[in-house]
Tab-separated table of C-alpha atoms in Angstrom:
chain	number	residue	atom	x	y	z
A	22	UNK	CA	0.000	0.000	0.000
A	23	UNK	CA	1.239	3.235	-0.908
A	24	UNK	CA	0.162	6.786	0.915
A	25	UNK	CA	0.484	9.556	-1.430
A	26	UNK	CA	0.132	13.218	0.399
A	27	UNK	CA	-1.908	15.712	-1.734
A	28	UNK	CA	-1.999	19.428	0.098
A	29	UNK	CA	-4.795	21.975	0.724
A	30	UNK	CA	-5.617	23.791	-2.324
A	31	UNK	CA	-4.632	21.609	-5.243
A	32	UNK	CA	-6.389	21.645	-8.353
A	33	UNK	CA	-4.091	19.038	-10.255
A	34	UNK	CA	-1.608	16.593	-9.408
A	35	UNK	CA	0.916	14.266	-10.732
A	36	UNK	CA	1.907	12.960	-12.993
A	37	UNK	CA	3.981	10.970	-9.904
A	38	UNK	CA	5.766	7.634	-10.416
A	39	UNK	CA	4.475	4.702	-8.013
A	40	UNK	CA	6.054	1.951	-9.505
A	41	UNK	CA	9.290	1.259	-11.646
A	42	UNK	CA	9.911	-2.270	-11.616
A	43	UNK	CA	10.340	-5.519	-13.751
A	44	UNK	CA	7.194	-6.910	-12.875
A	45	UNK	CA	4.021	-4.189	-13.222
A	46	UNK	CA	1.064	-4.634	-10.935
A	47	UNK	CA	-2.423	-6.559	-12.446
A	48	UNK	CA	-4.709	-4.323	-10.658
A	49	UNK	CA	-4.611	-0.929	-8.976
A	50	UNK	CA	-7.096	0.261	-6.255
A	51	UNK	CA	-7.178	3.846	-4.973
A	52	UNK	CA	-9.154	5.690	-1.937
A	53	UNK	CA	-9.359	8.759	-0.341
A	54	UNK	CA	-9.159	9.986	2.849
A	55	UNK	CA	-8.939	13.276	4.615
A	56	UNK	CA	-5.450	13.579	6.488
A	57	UNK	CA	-7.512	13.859	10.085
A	58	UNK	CA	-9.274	10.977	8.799
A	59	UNK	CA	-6.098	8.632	7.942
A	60	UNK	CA	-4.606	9.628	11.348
A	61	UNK	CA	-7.432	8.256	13.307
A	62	UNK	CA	-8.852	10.910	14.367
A	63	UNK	CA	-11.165	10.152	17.201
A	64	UNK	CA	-14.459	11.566	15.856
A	65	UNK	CA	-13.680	10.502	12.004
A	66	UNK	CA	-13.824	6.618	10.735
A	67	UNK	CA	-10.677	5.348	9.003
A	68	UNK	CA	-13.079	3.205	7.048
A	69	UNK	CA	-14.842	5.148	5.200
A	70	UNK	CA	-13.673	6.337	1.503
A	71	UNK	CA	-15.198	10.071	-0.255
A	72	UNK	CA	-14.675	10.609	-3.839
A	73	UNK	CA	-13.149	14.262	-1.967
A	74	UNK	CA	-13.455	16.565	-5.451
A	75	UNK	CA	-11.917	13.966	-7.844
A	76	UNK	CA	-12.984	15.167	-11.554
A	77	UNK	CA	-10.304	13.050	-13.294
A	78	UNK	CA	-8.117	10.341	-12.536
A	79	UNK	CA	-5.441	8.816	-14.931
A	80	UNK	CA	-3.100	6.342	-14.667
A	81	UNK	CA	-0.450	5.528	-17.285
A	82	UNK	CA	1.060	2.201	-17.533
A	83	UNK	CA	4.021	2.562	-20.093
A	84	UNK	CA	2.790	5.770	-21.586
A	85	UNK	CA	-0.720	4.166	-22.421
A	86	UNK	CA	-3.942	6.001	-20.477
A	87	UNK	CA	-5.976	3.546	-18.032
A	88	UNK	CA	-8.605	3.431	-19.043
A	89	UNK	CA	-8.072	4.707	-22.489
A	90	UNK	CA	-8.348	8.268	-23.156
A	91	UNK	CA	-8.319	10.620	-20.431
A	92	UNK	CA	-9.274	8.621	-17.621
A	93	UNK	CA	-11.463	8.061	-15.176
A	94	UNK	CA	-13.852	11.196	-15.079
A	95	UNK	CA	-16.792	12.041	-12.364
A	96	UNK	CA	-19.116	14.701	-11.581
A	97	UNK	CA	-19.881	14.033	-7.786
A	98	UNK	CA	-23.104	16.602	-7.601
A	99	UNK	CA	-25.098	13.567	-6.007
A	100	UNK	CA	-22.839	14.417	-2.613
A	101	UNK	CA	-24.134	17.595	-2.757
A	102	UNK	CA	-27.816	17.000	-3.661
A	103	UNK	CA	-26.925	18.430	-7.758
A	104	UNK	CA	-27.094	16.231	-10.709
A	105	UNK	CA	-24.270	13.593	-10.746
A	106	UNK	CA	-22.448	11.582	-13.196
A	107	UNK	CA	-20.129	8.891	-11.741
A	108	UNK	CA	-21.220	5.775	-13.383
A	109	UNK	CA	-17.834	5.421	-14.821
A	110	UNK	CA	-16.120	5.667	-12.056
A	111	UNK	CA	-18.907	3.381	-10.295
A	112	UNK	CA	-18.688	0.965	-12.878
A	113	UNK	CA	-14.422	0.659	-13.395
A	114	UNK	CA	-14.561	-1.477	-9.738
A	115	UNK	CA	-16.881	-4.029	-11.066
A	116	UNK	CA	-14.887	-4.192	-14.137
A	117	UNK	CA	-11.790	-4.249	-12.754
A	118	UNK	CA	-12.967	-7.086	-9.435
A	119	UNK	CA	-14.050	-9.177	-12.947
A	120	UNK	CA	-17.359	-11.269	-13.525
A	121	UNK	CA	-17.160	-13.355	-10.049
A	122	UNK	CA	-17.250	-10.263	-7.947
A	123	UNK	CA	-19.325	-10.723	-4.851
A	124	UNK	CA	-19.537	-7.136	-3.809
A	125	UNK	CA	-22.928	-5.729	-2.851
A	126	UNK	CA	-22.101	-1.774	-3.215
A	127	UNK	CA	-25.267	0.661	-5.086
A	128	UNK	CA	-24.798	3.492	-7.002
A	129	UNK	CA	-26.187	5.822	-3.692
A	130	UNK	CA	-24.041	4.162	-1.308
A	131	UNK	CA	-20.693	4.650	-3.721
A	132	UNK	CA	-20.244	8.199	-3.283
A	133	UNK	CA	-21.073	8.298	0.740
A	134	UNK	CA	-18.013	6.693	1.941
A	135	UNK	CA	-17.605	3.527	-0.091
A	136	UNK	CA	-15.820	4.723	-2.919
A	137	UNK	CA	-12.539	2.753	-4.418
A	138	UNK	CA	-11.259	3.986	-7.663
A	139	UNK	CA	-10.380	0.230	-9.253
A	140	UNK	CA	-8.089	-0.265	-12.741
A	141	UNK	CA	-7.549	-3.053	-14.587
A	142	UNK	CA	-3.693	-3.345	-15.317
A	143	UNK	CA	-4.219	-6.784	-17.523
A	144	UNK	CA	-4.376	-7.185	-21.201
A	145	UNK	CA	-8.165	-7.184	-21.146
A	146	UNK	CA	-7.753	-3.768	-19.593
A	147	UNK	CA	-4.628	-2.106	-21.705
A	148	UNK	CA	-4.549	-2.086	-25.834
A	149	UNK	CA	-0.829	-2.343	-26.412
A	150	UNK	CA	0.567	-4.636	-23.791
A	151	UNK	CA	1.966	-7.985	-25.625
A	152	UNK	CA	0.657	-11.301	-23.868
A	153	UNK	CA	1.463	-10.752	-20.401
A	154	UNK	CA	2.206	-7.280	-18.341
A	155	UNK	CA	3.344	-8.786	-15.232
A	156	UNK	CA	6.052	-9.788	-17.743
A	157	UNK	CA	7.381	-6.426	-19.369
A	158	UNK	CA	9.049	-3.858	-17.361
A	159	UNK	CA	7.481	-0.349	-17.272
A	160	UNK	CA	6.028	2.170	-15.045
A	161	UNK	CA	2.951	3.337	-13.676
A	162	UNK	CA	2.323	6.863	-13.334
A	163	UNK	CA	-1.174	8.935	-11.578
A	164	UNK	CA	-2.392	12.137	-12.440
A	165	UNK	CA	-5.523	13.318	-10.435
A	166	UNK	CA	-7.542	16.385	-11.020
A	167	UNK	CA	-9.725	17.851	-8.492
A	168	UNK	CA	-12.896	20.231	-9.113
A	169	UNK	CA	-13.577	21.858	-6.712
A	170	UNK	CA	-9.785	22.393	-5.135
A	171	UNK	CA	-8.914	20.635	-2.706
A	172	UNK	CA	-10.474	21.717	1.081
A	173	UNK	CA	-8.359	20.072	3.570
A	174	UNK	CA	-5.216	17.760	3.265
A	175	UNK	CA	-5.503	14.537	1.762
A	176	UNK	CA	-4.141	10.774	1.648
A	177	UNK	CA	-4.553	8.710	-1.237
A	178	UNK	CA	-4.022	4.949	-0.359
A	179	UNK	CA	-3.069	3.291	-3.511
A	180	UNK	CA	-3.296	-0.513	-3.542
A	181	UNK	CA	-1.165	-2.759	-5.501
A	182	UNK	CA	-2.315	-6.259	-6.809
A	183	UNK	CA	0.157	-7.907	-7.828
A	184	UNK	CA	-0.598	-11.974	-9.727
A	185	UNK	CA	3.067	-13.243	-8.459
A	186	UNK	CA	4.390	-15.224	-6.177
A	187	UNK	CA	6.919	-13.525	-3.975
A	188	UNK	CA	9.380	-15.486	-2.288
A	189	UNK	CA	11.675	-14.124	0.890
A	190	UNK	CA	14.741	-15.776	1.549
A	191	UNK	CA	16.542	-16.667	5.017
A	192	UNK	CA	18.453	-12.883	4.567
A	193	UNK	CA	14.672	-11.481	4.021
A	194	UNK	CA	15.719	-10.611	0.021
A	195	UNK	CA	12.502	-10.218	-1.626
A	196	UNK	CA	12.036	-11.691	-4.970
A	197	UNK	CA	9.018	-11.804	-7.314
């Protein structure tokens, strides 16, 4: 799990590295949490995830777009009684949990503190990737923008799935 800070104020942000590395992640999950919030602040749950302003969010495997394009894009009105248009974003973390998903998660609970940002890293979710990404080197990069700015200081947990076996040896070297 990576925590990536994002100050007071910000409008856009990134594009920031989170992985360089010989074997690229299959699936990438990302939530959103107040800094007060991710502390554990008494009166604030830890478990609770708010889209927090996020108009667009890209990542970029190898220089290609997830999802294709310009990424994932919201309108979060519905938090604020206005018209809304999430469904993409609502939609990417069935896609990306696949057919046999067993989560139970509606479109008016999403927005009101379940939220989770999900991409599909495999082929079926990339264009140009040959037969396997876990097998090609590369980079993933995240660009976020926010509409409104940014109120308070943020965390943004980003979660790593990784379709690998990762073996630790007796002097605790890590190897995928």
């Amino acid at each position: 799990v990576l925590r990536v800070p994002v100050s007071q104020g910000t409008t856009y942000f990134g594009p920031i590295n989170l992985v360089t590395s010989e074997a690229l992640p299959t699936r990438a999950f990302l939530l959103v949490q107040s800094e007060n919030q991710h502390q554990g602040q008494q009166n604030k749950n830890r478990y609770k995830f708010y889209p927090r302003g996020i108009s667009q969010l890209l990542l970029t495997v190898n220089g290609e777009h997830i999802p294709h394009f310009d990424g994932l894009k919201a309108n979060w009105g519905v938090a604020l009684g206005d018209s809304s248009d999430f469904e993409q974003v609502y939609n990417a973390i069935f896609e990306t949990l696949g057919d046999n998903s067993t989560i139970s998660l509606s479109k008016d609970e999403f927005p009101q503190g379940f939220c989770v940002f999900g991409f599909d890293l495999t082929q079926k979710g990339l264009t140009s990737f040959q037969s396997n990404p876990m097998k090609n080197p590369g980079s993933l990069d995240m660009s976020i923008r926010f509409d409104p700015v940014t109120n308070k200081n943020l965390i943004i947990l980003v979660v790593l799935q990784y379709d690998r076996k990762i073996y630790i040896d007796k002097n605790r070297q890590i190897k995928l």
